[in-house]
Every structure is written in structure tokens, then in C-alpha cells.
Tab-separated table of C-alpha atoms and ligand atoms in Angstrom:
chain	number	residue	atom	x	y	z
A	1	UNK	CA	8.012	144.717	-29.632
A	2	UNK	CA	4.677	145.720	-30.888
A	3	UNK	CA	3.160	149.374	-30.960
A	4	UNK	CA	0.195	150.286	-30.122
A	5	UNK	CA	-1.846	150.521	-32.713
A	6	UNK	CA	-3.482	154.104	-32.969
A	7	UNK	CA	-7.143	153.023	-31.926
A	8	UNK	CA	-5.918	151.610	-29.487
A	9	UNK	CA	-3.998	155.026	-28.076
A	10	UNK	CA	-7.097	156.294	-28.235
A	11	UNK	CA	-8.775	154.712	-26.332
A	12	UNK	CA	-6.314	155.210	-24.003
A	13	UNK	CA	-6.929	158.816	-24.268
A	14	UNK	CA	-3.703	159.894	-25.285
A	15	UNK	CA	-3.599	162.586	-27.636
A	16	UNK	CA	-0.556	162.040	-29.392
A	17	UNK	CA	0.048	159.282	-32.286
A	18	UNK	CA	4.011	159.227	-32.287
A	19	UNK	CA	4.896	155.760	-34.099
A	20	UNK	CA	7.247	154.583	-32.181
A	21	UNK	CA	8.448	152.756	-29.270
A	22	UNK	CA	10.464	155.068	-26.725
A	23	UNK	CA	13.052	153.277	-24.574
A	24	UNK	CA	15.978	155.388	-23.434
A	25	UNK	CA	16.173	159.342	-23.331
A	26	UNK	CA	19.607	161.572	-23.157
A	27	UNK	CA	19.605	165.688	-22.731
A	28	UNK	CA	17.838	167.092	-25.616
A	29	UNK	CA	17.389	163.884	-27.064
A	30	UNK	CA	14.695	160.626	-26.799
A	31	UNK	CA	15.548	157.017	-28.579
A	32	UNK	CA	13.164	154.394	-30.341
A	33	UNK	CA	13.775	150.577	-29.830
A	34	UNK	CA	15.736	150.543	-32.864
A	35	UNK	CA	18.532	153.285	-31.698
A	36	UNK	CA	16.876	156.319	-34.164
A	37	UNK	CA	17.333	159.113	-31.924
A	38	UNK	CA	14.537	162.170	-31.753
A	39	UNK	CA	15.331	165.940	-30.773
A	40	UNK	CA	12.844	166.579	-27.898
A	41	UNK	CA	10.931	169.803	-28.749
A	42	UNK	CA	7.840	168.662	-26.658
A	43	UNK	CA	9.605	167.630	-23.466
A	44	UNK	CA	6.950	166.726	-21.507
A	45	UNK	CA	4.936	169.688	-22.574
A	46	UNK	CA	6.934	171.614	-20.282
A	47	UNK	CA	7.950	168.908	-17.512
A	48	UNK	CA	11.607	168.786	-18.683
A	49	UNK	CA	13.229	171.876	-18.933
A	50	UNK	CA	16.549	170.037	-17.688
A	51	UNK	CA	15.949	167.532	-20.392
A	52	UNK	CA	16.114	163.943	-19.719
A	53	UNK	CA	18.032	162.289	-17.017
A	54	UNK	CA	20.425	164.942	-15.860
A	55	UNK	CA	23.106	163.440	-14.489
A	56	UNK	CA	23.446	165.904	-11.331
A	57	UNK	CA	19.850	165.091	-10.629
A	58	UNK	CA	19.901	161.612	-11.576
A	59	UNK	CA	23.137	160.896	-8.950
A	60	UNK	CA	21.403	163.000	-6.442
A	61	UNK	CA	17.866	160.693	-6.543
A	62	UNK	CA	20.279	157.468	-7.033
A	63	UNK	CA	22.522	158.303	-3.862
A	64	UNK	CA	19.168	158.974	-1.883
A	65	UNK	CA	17.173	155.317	-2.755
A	66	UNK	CA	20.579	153.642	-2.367
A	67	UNK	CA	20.693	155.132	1.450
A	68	UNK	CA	17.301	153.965	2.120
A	69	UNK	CA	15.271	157.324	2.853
A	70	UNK	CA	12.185	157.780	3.116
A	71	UNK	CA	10.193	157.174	-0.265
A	72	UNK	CA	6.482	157.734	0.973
A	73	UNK	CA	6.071	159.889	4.209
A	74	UNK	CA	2.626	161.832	3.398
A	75	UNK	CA	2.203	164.391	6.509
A	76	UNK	CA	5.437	163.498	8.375
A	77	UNK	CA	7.904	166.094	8.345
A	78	UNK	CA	10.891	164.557	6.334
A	79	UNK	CA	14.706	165.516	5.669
A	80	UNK	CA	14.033	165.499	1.812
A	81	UNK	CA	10.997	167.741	2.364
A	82	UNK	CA	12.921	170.153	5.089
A	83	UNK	CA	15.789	170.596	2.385
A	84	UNK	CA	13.194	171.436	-0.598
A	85	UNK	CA	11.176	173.787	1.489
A	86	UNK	CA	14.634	175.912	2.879
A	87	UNK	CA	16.094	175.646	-0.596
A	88	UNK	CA	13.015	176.951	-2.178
A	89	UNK	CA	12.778	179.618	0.139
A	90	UNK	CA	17.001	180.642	-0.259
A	91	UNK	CA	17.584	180.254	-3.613
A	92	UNK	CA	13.937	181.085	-5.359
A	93	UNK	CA	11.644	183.504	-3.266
A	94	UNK	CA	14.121	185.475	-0.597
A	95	UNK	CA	16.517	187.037	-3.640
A	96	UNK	CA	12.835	188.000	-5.418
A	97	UNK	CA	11.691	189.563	-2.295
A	98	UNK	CA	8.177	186.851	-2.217
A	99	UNK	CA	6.497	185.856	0.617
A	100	UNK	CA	4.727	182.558	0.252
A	101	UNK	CA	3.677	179.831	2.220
A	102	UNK	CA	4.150	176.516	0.164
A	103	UNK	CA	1.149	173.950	0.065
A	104	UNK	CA	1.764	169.890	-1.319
A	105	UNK	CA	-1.797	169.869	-3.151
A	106	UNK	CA	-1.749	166.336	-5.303
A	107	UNK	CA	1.241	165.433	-7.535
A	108	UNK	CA	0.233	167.141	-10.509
A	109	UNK	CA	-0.692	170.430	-12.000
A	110	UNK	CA	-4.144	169.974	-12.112
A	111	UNK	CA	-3.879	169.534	-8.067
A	112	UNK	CA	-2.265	172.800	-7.789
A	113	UNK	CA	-5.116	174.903	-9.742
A	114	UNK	CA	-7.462	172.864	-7.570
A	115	UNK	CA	-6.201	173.777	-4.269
A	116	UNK	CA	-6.058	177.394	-5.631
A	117	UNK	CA	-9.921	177.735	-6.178
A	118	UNK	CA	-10.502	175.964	-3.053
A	119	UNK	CA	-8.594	178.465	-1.438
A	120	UNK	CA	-9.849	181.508	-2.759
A	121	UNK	CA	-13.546	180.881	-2.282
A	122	UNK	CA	-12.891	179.512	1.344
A	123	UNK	CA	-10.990	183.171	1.819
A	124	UNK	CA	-13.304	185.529	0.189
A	125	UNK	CA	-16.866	183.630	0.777
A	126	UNK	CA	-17.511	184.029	-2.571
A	127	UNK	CA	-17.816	181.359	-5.478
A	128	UNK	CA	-17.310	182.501	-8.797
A	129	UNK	CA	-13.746	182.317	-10.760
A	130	UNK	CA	-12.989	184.175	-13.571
A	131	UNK	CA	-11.022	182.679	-16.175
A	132	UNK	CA	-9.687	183.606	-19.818
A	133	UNK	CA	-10.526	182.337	-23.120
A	134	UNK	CA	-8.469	179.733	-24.486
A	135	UNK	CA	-6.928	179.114	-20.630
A	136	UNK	CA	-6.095	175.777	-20.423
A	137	UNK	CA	-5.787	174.462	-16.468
A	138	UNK	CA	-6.218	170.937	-15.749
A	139	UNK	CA	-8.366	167.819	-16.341
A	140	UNK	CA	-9.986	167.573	-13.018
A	141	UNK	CA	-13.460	169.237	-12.742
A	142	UNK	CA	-12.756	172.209	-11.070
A	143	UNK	CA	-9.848	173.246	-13.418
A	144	UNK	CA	-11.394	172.337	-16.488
A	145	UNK	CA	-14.738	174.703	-15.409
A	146	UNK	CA	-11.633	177.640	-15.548
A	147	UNK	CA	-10.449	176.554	-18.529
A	148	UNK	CA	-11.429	178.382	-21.294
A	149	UNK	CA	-10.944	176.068	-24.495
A	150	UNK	CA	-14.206	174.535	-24.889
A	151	UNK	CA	-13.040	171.362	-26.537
A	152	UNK	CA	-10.981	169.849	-23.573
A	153	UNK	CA	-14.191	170.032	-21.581
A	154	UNK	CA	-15.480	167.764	-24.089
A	155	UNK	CA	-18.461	165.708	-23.579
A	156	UNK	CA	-17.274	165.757	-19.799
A	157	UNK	CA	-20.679	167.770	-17.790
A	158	UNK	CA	-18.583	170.100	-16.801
A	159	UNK	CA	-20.223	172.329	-13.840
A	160	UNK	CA	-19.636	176.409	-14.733
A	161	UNK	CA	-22.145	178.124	-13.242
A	162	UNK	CA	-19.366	179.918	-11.139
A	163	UNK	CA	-16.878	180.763	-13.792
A	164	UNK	CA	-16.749	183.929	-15.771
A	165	UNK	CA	-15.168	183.908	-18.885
A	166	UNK	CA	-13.409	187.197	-19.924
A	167	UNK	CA	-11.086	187.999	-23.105
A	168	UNK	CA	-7.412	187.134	-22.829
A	169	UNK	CA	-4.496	189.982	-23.637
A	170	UNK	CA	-5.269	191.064	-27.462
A	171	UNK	CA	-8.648	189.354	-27.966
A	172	UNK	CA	-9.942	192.481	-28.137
A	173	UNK	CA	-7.367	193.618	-30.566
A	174	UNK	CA	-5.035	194.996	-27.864
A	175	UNK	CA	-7.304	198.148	-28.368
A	176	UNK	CA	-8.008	198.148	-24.016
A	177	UNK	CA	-4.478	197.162	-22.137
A	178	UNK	CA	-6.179	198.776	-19.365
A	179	UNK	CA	-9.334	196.285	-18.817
A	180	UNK	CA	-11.240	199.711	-18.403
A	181	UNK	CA	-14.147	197.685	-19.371
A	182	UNK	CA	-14.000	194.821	-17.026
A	183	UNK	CA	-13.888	197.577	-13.815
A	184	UNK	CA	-16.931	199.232	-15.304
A	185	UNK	CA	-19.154	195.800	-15.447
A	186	UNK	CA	-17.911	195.302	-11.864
A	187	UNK	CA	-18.084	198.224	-10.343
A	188	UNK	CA	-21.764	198.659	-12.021
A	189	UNK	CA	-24.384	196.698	-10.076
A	190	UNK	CA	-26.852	196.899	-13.332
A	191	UNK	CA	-24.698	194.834	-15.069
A	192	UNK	CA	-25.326	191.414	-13.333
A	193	UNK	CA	-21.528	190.822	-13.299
A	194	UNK	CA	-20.658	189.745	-9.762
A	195	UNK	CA	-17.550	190.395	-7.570
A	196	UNK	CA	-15.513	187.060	-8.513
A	197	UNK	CA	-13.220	185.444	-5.885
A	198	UNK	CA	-10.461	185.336	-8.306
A	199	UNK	CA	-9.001	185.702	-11.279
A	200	UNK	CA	-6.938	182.643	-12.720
A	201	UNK	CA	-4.572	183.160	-15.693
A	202	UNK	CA	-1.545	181.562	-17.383
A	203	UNK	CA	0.600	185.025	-18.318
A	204	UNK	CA	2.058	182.879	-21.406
A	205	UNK	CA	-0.812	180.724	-22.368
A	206	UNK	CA	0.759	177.110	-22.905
A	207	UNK	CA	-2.017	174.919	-24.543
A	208	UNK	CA	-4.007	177.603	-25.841
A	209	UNK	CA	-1.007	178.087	-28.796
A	210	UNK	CA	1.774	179.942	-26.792
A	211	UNK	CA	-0.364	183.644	-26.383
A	212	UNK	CA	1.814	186.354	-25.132
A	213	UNK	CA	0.041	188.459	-22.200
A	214	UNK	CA	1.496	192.082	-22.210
A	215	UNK	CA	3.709	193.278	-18.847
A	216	UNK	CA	0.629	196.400	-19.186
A	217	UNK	CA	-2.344	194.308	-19.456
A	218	UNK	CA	-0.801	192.098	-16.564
A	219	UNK	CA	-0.413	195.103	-14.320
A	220	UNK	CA	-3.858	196.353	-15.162
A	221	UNK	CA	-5.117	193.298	-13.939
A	222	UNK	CA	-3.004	192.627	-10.807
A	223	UNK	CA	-4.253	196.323	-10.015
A	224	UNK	CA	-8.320	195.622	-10.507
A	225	UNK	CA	-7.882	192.417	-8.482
A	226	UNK	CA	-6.250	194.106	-5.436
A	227	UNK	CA	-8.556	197.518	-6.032
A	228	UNK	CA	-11.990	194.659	-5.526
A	229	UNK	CA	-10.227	192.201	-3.191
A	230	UNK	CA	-10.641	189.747	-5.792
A	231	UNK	CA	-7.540	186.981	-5.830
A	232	UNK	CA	-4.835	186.485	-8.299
A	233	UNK	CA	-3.780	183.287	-9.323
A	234	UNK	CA	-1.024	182.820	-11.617
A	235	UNK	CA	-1.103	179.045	-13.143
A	236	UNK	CA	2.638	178.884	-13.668
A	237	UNK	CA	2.421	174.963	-14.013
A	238	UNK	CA	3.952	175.280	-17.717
A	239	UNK	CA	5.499	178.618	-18.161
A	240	UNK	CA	7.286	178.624	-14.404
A	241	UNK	CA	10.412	177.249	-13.227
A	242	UNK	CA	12.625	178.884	-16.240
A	243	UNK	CA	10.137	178.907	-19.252
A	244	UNK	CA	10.146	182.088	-20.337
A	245	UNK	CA	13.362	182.837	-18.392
A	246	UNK	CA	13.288	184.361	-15.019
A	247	UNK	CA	11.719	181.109	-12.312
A	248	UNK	CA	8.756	182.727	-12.478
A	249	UNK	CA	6.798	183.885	-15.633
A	250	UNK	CA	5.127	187.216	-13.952
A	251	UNK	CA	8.881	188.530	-12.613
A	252	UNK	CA	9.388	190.676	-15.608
A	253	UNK	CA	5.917	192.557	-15.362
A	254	UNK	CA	6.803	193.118	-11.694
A	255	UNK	CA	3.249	191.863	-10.666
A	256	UNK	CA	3.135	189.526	-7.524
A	257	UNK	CA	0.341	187.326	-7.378
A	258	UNK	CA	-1.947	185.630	-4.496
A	259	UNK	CA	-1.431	182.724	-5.577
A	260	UNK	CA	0.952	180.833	-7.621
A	261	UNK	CA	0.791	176.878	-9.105
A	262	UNK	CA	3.292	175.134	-10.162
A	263	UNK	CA	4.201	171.494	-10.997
A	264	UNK	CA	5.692	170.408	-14.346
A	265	UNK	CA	9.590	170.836	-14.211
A	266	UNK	CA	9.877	171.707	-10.485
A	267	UNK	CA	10.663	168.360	-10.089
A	268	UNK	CA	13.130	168.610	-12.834
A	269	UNK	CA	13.676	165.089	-13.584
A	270	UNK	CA	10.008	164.278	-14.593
A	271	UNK	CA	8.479	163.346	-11.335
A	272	UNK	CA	5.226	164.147	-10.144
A	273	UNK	CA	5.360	167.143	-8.044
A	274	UNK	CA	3.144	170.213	-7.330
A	275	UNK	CA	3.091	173.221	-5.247
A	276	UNK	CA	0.647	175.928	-4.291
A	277	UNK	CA	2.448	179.139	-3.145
A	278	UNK	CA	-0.075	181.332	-0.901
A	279	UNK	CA	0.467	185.184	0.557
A	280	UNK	CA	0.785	184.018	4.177
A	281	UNK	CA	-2.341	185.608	5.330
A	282	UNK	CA	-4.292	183.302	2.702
A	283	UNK	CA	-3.463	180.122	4.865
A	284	UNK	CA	-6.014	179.628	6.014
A	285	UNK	CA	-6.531	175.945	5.830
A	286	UNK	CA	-7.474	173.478	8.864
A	287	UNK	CA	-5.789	170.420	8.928
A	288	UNK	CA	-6.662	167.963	6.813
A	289	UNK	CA	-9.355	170.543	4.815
A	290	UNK	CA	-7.075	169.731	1.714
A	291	UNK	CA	-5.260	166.544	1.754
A	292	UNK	CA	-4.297	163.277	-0.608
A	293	UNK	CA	-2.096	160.314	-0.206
A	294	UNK	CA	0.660	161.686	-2.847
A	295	UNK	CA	1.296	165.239	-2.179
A	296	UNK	CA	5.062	165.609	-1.098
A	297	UNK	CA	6.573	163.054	-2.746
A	298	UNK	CA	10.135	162.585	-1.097
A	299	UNK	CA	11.882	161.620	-4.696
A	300	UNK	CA	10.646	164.551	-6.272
A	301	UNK	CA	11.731	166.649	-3.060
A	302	UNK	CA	15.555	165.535	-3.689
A	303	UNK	CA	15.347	166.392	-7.485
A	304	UNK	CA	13.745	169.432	-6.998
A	305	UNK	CA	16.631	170.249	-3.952
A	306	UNK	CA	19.360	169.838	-6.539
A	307	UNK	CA	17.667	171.420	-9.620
A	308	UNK	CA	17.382	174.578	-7.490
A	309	UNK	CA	20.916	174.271	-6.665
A	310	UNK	CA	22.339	173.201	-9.987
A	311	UNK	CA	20.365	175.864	-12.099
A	312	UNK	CA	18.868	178.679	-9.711
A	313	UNK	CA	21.756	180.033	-7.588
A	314	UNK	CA	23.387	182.012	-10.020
A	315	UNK	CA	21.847	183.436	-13.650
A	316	UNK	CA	23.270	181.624	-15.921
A	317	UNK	CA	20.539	179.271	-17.014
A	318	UNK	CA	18.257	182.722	-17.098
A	319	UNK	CA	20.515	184.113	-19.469
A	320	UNK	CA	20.881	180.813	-21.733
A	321	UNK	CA	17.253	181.176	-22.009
A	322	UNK	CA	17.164	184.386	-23.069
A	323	UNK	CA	20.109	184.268	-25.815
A	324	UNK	CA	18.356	181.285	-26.992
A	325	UNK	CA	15.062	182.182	-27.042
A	326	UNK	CA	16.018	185.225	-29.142
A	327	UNK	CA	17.692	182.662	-31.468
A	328	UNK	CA	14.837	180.361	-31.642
A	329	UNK	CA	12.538	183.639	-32.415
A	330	UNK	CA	14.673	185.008	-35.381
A	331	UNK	CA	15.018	181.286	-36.998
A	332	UNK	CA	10.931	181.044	-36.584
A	333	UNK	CA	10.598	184.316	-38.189
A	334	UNK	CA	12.521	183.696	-41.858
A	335	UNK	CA	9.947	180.290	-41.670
A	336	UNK	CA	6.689	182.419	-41.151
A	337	UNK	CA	8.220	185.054	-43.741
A	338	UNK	CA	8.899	181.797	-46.209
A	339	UNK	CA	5.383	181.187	-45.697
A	340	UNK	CA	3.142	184.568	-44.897
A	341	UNK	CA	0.991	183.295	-48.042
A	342	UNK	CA	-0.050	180.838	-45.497
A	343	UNK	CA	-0.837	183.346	-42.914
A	344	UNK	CA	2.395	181.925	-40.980
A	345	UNK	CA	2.891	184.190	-37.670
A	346	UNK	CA	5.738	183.258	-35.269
A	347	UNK	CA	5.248	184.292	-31.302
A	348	UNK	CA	6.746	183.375	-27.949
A	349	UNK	CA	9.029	184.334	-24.831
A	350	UNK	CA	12.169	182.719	-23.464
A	351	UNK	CA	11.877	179.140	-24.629
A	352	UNK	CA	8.045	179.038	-25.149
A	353	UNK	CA	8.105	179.870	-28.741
A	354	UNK	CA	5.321	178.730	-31.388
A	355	UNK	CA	4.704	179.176	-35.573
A	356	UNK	CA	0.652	179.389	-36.432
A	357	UNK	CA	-0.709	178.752	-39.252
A	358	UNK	CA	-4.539	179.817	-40.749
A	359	UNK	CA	-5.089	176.359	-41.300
A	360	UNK	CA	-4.460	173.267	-38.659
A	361	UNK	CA	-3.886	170.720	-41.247
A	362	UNK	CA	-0.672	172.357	-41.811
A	363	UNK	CA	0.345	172.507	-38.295
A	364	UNK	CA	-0.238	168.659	-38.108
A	365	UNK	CA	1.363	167.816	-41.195
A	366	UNK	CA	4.351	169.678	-39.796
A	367	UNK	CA	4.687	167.452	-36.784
A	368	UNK	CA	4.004	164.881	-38.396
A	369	UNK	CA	6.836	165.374	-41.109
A	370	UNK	CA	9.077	166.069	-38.286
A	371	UNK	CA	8.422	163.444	-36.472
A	372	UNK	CA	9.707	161.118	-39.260
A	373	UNK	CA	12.793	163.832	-39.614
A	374	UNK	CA	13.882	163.054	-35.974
A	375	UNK	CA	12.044	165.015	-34.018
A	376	UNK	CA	9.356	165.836	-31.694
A	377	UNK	CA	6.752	169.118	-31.480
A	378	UNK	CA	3.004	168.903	-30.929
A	379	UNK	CA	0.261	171.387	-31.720
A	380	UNK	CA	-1.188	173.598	-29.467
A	381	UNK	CA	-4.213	176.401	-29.789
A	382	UNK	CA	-7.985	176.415	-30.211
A	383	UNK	CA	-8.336	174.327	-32.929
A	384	UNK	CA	-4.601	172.860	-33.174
A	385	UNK	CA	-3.641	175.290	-35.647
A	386	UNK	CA	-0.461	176.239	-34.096
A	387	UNK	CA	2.970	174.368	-34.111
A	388	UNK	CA	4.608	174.808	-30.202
A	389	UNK	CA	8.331	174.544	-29.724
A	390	UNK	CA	9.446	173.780	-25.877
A	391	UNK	CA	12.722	172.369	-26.001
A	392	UNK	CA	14.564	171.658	-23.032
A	393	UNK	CA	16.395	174.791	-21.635
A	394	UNK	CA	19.309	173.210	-21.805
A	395	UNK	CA	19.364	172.212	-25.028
A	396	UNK	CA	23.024	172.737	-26.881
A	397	UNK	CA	22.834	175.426	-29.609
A	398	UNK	CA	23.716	172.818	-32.557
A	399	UNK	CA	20.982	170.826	-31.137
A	400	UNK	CA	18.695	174.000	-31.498
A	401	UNK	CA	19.637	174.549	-34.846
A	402	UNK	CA	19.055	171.369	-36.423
A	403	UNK	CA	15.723	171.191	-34.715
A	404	UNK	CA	15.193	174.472	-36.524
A	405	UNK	CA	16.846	173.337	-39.950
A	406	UNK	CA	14.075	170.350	-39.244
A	407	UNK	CA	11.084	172.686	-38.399
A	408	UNK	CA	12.260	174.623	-41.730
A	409	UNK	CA	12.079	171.510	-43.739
A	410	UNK	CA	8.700	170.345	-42.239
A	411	UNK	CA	7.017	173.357	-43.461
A	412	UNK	CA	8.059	172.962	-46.530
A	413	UNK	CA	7.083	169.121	-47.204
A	414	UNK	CA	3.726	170.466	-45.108
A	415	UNK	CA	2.779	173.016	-47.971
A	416	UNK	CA	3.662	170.811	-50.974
B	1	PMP	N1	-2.034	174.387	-15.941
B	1	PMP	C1	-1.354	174.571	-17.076
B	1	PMP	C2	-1.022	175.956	-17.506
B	1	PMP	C3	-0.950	173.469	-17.848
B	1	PMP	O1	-0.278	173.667	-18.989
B	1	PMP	C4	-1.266	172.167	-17.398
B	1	PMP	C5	-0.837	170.943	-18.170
B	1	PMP	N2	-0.677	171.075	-19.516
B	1	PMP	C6	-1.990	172.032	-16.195
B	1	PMP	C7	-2.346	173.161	-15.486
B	1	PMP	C8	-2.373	170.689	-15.664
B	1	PMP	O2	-1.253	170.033	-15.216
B	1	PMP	P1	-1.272	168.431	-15.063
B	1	PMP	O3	-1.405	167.881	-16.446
B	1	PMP	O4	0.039	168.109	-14.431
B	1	PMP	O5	-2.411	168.087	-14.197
């Protein structure tokens, strides 16, 4: 069978070259036509942190289109979605103590952050969203005006009069955890900075090269939003459901947010799926004020059902992350030490772990030379510079390490 050749991907606006034509996918692990089998280190950029085709999931979507249920239902109330919605609730927000209502924006991520703006300026009145630098938060307009990496909005007329960009954790060298600065331009009416209706912010930023916000900074800015009435939204899309370890990515800094989005791996099988979680007194929607064809998609109801119960009712899969992570961290470190002449720094949490490098051509020759060694990463941060590992979180500890021996040898053939 013939692959497409790279022009052509372009114009197809994919981002990623990979050689090869995928046909079957196991766990960790995706195969080519011709059997070579590739360690999955990109997994969706987040959407798979079950890995491929787990079989509990898998058996539970099988047994469900084999029964004839409903496949399409849009506002009816079905089975699948009554399970999802009482599962969610027992097994993800009643042992955390959260309150949310959940919302069905659109299928996707970029749906979630979508319905989240909408929401906040219909609730406050007012129109402006701040956002951080190098945020990264969908391809539709509204969540590409909040996203701070310049180069996605690309070319595309992006509308930001209402956004206001402000410095993510440690732009500023770390030197003000306490955003000191941002209540002062608020609070002073000389400074032109208006009240915004929210802040939106990824607390591990995904596609802006796997940046670490502190639990402090976090807090600080939980605390200003509450202190002006201003939302928080927590875009969870990619760092949520298990990323960084607990379900949510904000658990450990003990802030709870407005608003939460996720999407990605709540299906956990790869479907398209999305939900907005709201405080309860933020629902504030008439009917049909934020609607779409595909939001609440039964399939994606059924996986979701049984990847809460498979991996969420007890803490094992929490604690895999976390011994793994660590594992993933220390092997990362001896690389950047290998290579500190190249300005090599490692960073990360849970499973979200990444190596940067001063200069991008190194990152890409990296994936590149992985990608012929079996396996699969992709480049993340401002200018691509940074080399992001998001393997499955169930991904077997050999599996992990020759991923890592693979990563280890990339480098090397990179800086040849
Ligand atoms: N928010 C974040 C943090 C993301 O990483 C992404 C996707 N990379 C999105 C939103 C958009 O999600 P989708 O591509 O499903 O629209």
C-alpha cells in the first residue's frame, strides 16, 4: 500500500511525518503494514493513557454494539449516558469531595474550552479571558484566541481583543509565586487592566513543552480569582484523567476550580468524548444555548463507564503512575547530564515527562532517530525544541525501559 507522500500530509495539515503505514495497535505498542512494531510514547498526545485496545474496554464497547443500543441519541436521556454520569459522580468526584455539574460540549477538547468561555462571560457579563503564555487550548477560534503560542494561531485572523496574556509559573524566573503583581494591575484602575471573566490555564502545560506550574503559584492564583470573582478554568483535556497521577491534575495543589475540561483519554479507548464540569451555581445555560449534533456520544459513554471502573475505584493505577513517573524522571536525567553541553534539561510530573534541548534541530533529529529505532515521541514547546514523552500509563516497566534505552540512543545519533 502506498504512503502518503509528505506534501501531501501537509496539505492535509497533519503535523507529523511518521513513514509508515499504521494498521493494528496492542498496549504500549502500534504496528506498520509490514509487522515492525513501535513503542507508543505519543499515544494520542494524551488520548490513550490505557494504551490501545484494552481488552476490558474493548469487550465492554463490543458486548454493547452486539446488543443493539443506542449509538446516536443526542439530547435523549440514554442507559449508556445514565451509567457514565452516576459512575463519574461515585467513583471520580464524591471520594474528592467536588461538586460539578457535567456538560456534553462537542466531542473534542477544543469543544470543552469553548463551552468554558461561553460560560464564564454569560455568568460574569464580562468578556475578556486571560490566558498564559505558551497555553495551548484548541483549534477552534475561541480557544486558539486563549492560547498563548503564537504560531498555532498561524495565519488564521484570530480575534483577541478580549484575551489577556499573562506570564506562566517561572516566566518570571519563579522570583513572584505569589502573582503580587497581577492583583496590583487589577486592583489599580490607572493601569487599564480590566477585571477578566476568567482565567484559563493548563497546570502542566502539554503542547507548550511539558511546563510544570508550582502547587504555590496555583494557589496564589485560585485565591486572586475567587478574591475578584473572576472564574477558574482548569483545561485538563491532556494532563486529566491520570496524567500526572491523581484523575485530576490540580488534586495535589488542593485548588478546586470553576471550571474543569476534559476530553482526551476520558473515553479511554480513543473515542471522541468531552466534558465540561461546572460549580452548580454556574449552570446557567437555557436549553439549547449550547448544543451540537455529537456531544454525548453513547460508545464513548460505555468506554468511559468501564475505564472508571477498571482503573479509578481503587489507587492502584495512581500509584503505577507515580513509581513510574519517578523512573521515567531519573532515566531522563543521566540523558540531560550526558548532554548538559547541549543545554539538555529534563522536567515533568507523573507520566508527562519531557527532555529540552537549546536547539530544536536536536529535538527533531531525536524523534526522528527514534522513530526508525521503534518508536514514537513528538516535540512539543515554543519553537519545538523540546522532546515530550507520554506513554501510556499502563505501559509494562520493560516496555518503559527500552523506550528509555531508545530515547538514550536517539540523543546520541542526534548530537553526532
Ligand atoms: N486543551 C489542551 C490542554 C490540549 O492539549 C488540547 C489538544 N492537544 C486541546 C485543549 C484541544 O483538544 P482537541 O484537539 O481534542 O480539540
Amino acid at each position: 500500500m502506498r504512503i502518503f507522500e509528505e506534501t501531501e500530509s501537509q496539505v492535509r495539515s497533519y503535523c507529523r511525518g511518521w513513514p509508515a503505514l499504521f494498521v493494528r495497535s496492542k498496549d504500549s505498542h502500534v504496528f506498520d503494514e509490514h509487522g515492525k512494531s513501535y513503542l507508543d510514547f505519543f499515544a494520542g498526545a494524551g488520548a490513550l493513557n490505557y494504551g490501545h485496545n484494552h481488552p476490558v474496554l474493548k469487550n465492554a464497547l463490543l458486548e454493547y454494539l452486539t446488543d443493539d443500543h443506542i449509538v446516536h441519541s443526542l439530547d435523549m436521556y440514554t442507559e449508556a449516558k445514565a451509567r457514565f454520569l452516576e459512575t463519574f459522580r461515585d467513583v471520580i468526584l464524591r471520594p474528592r469531595g467536588l461538586e460539578y455539574r457535567v456538560q456534553f460540549p462537542g466531542p473534542t477538547g477544543t469543544n470543552a474550552v469553548e463551552a468554558a468561555l461561553k460560560i464564564a462571560r454569560k455568568v460574569t457579563g464580562r468578556t475578556t479571558i486571560a490566558r498564559f503564555t505558551n497555553s495551548f487550548h484548541g483549534m477552534t477560534l475561541g480557544s486558539l484566541a486563549v492560547t498563548g503560542n503564537g504560531r498555532k494561531r498561524h495565519g488564521a485572523g484570530v480575534p483577541l481583543e478580549h484575551t489577556l496574556t499573562l506570564p506562566f509559573d517561572q516566566y518570571l524566573d519563579g522570583s513572584t509565586p505569589d502573582l503580587l503583581w497581577l492583583r496590583r494591575l487589577i486592583e489599580d484602575s490607572s493601569s487599564g487592566v480590566g477585571l477578566p471573566a476568567a482565567v484559563i490555564v493548563e497546570t502542566v502545560q502539554g503542547e507548550g513543552g511539558i511546563n510544570v506550574a508550582s502547587p504555590e503559584w496555583l494557589r496564589a492564583l485560585s485565591l486572586l480569582c475567587s478574591e475578584h470573582d473572576m472564574l477558574l478554568i482548569v483545561d485538563d483535556v491532556q494532563m486529566g484523567c491520570g496524567r500526572t497521577g491523581p484523575f485530576f491534575s490540580f488534586e495535589e495543589s488542593g485548588v478546586v476550580p470553576d471550571v474543569v475540561c476534559l476530553s482526551k483519554s476520558l473515553s479511554g479507548y480513543g473515542l471522541p468524548f468531552a466534558v465540561t464540569l461546572l460549580r452548580p451555581e454556574l449552570d446557567i445555560w437555557e436549553p439549547g444555548e449550547h448544543n451540537g449534533t455529537f456531544r454525548g456520544y453513547n460508545p464513548a459513554f460505555v468506554t468511559a463507564t468501564a475505564a472508571l471502573d477498571e482503573f479509578w475505584r481503587d489507587g492502584i493505577l495512581r500509584d503505577t503512575v507515580d513509581r513510574n513517573g519517578s523512573f521515567v524522571d531519573s532515566e531522563l536525567r543521566l540523558i540531560a547530564d550526558e548532554h548538559a553541553d547541549a543545554g539538555a534539561t529534563v522536567r515533568g510530573r507523573g507520566l508527562a515527562r519531557a527532555v529540552a534541548f537549546e536547539d530544536a534541530n536536536i529535538a527533531g533529529a531525536v524523534c526522528r532517530n527514534a522513530f526508525e529505532r521503534g518508536l514514537l515521541l513528538e516535540t512539543a514547546g515554543s519553537d519545538d525544541e523540546v522532546v515530550k514523552l507520554l506513554p501510556p500509563l499502563t505501559t509494562h516497566r520493560e516496555d518503559l525501559d527500552a523506550g528509555l534505552s531508545i530515547v538514550a540512543d536517539s540523543v546520541r545519533a542526534a548530537r553526532k
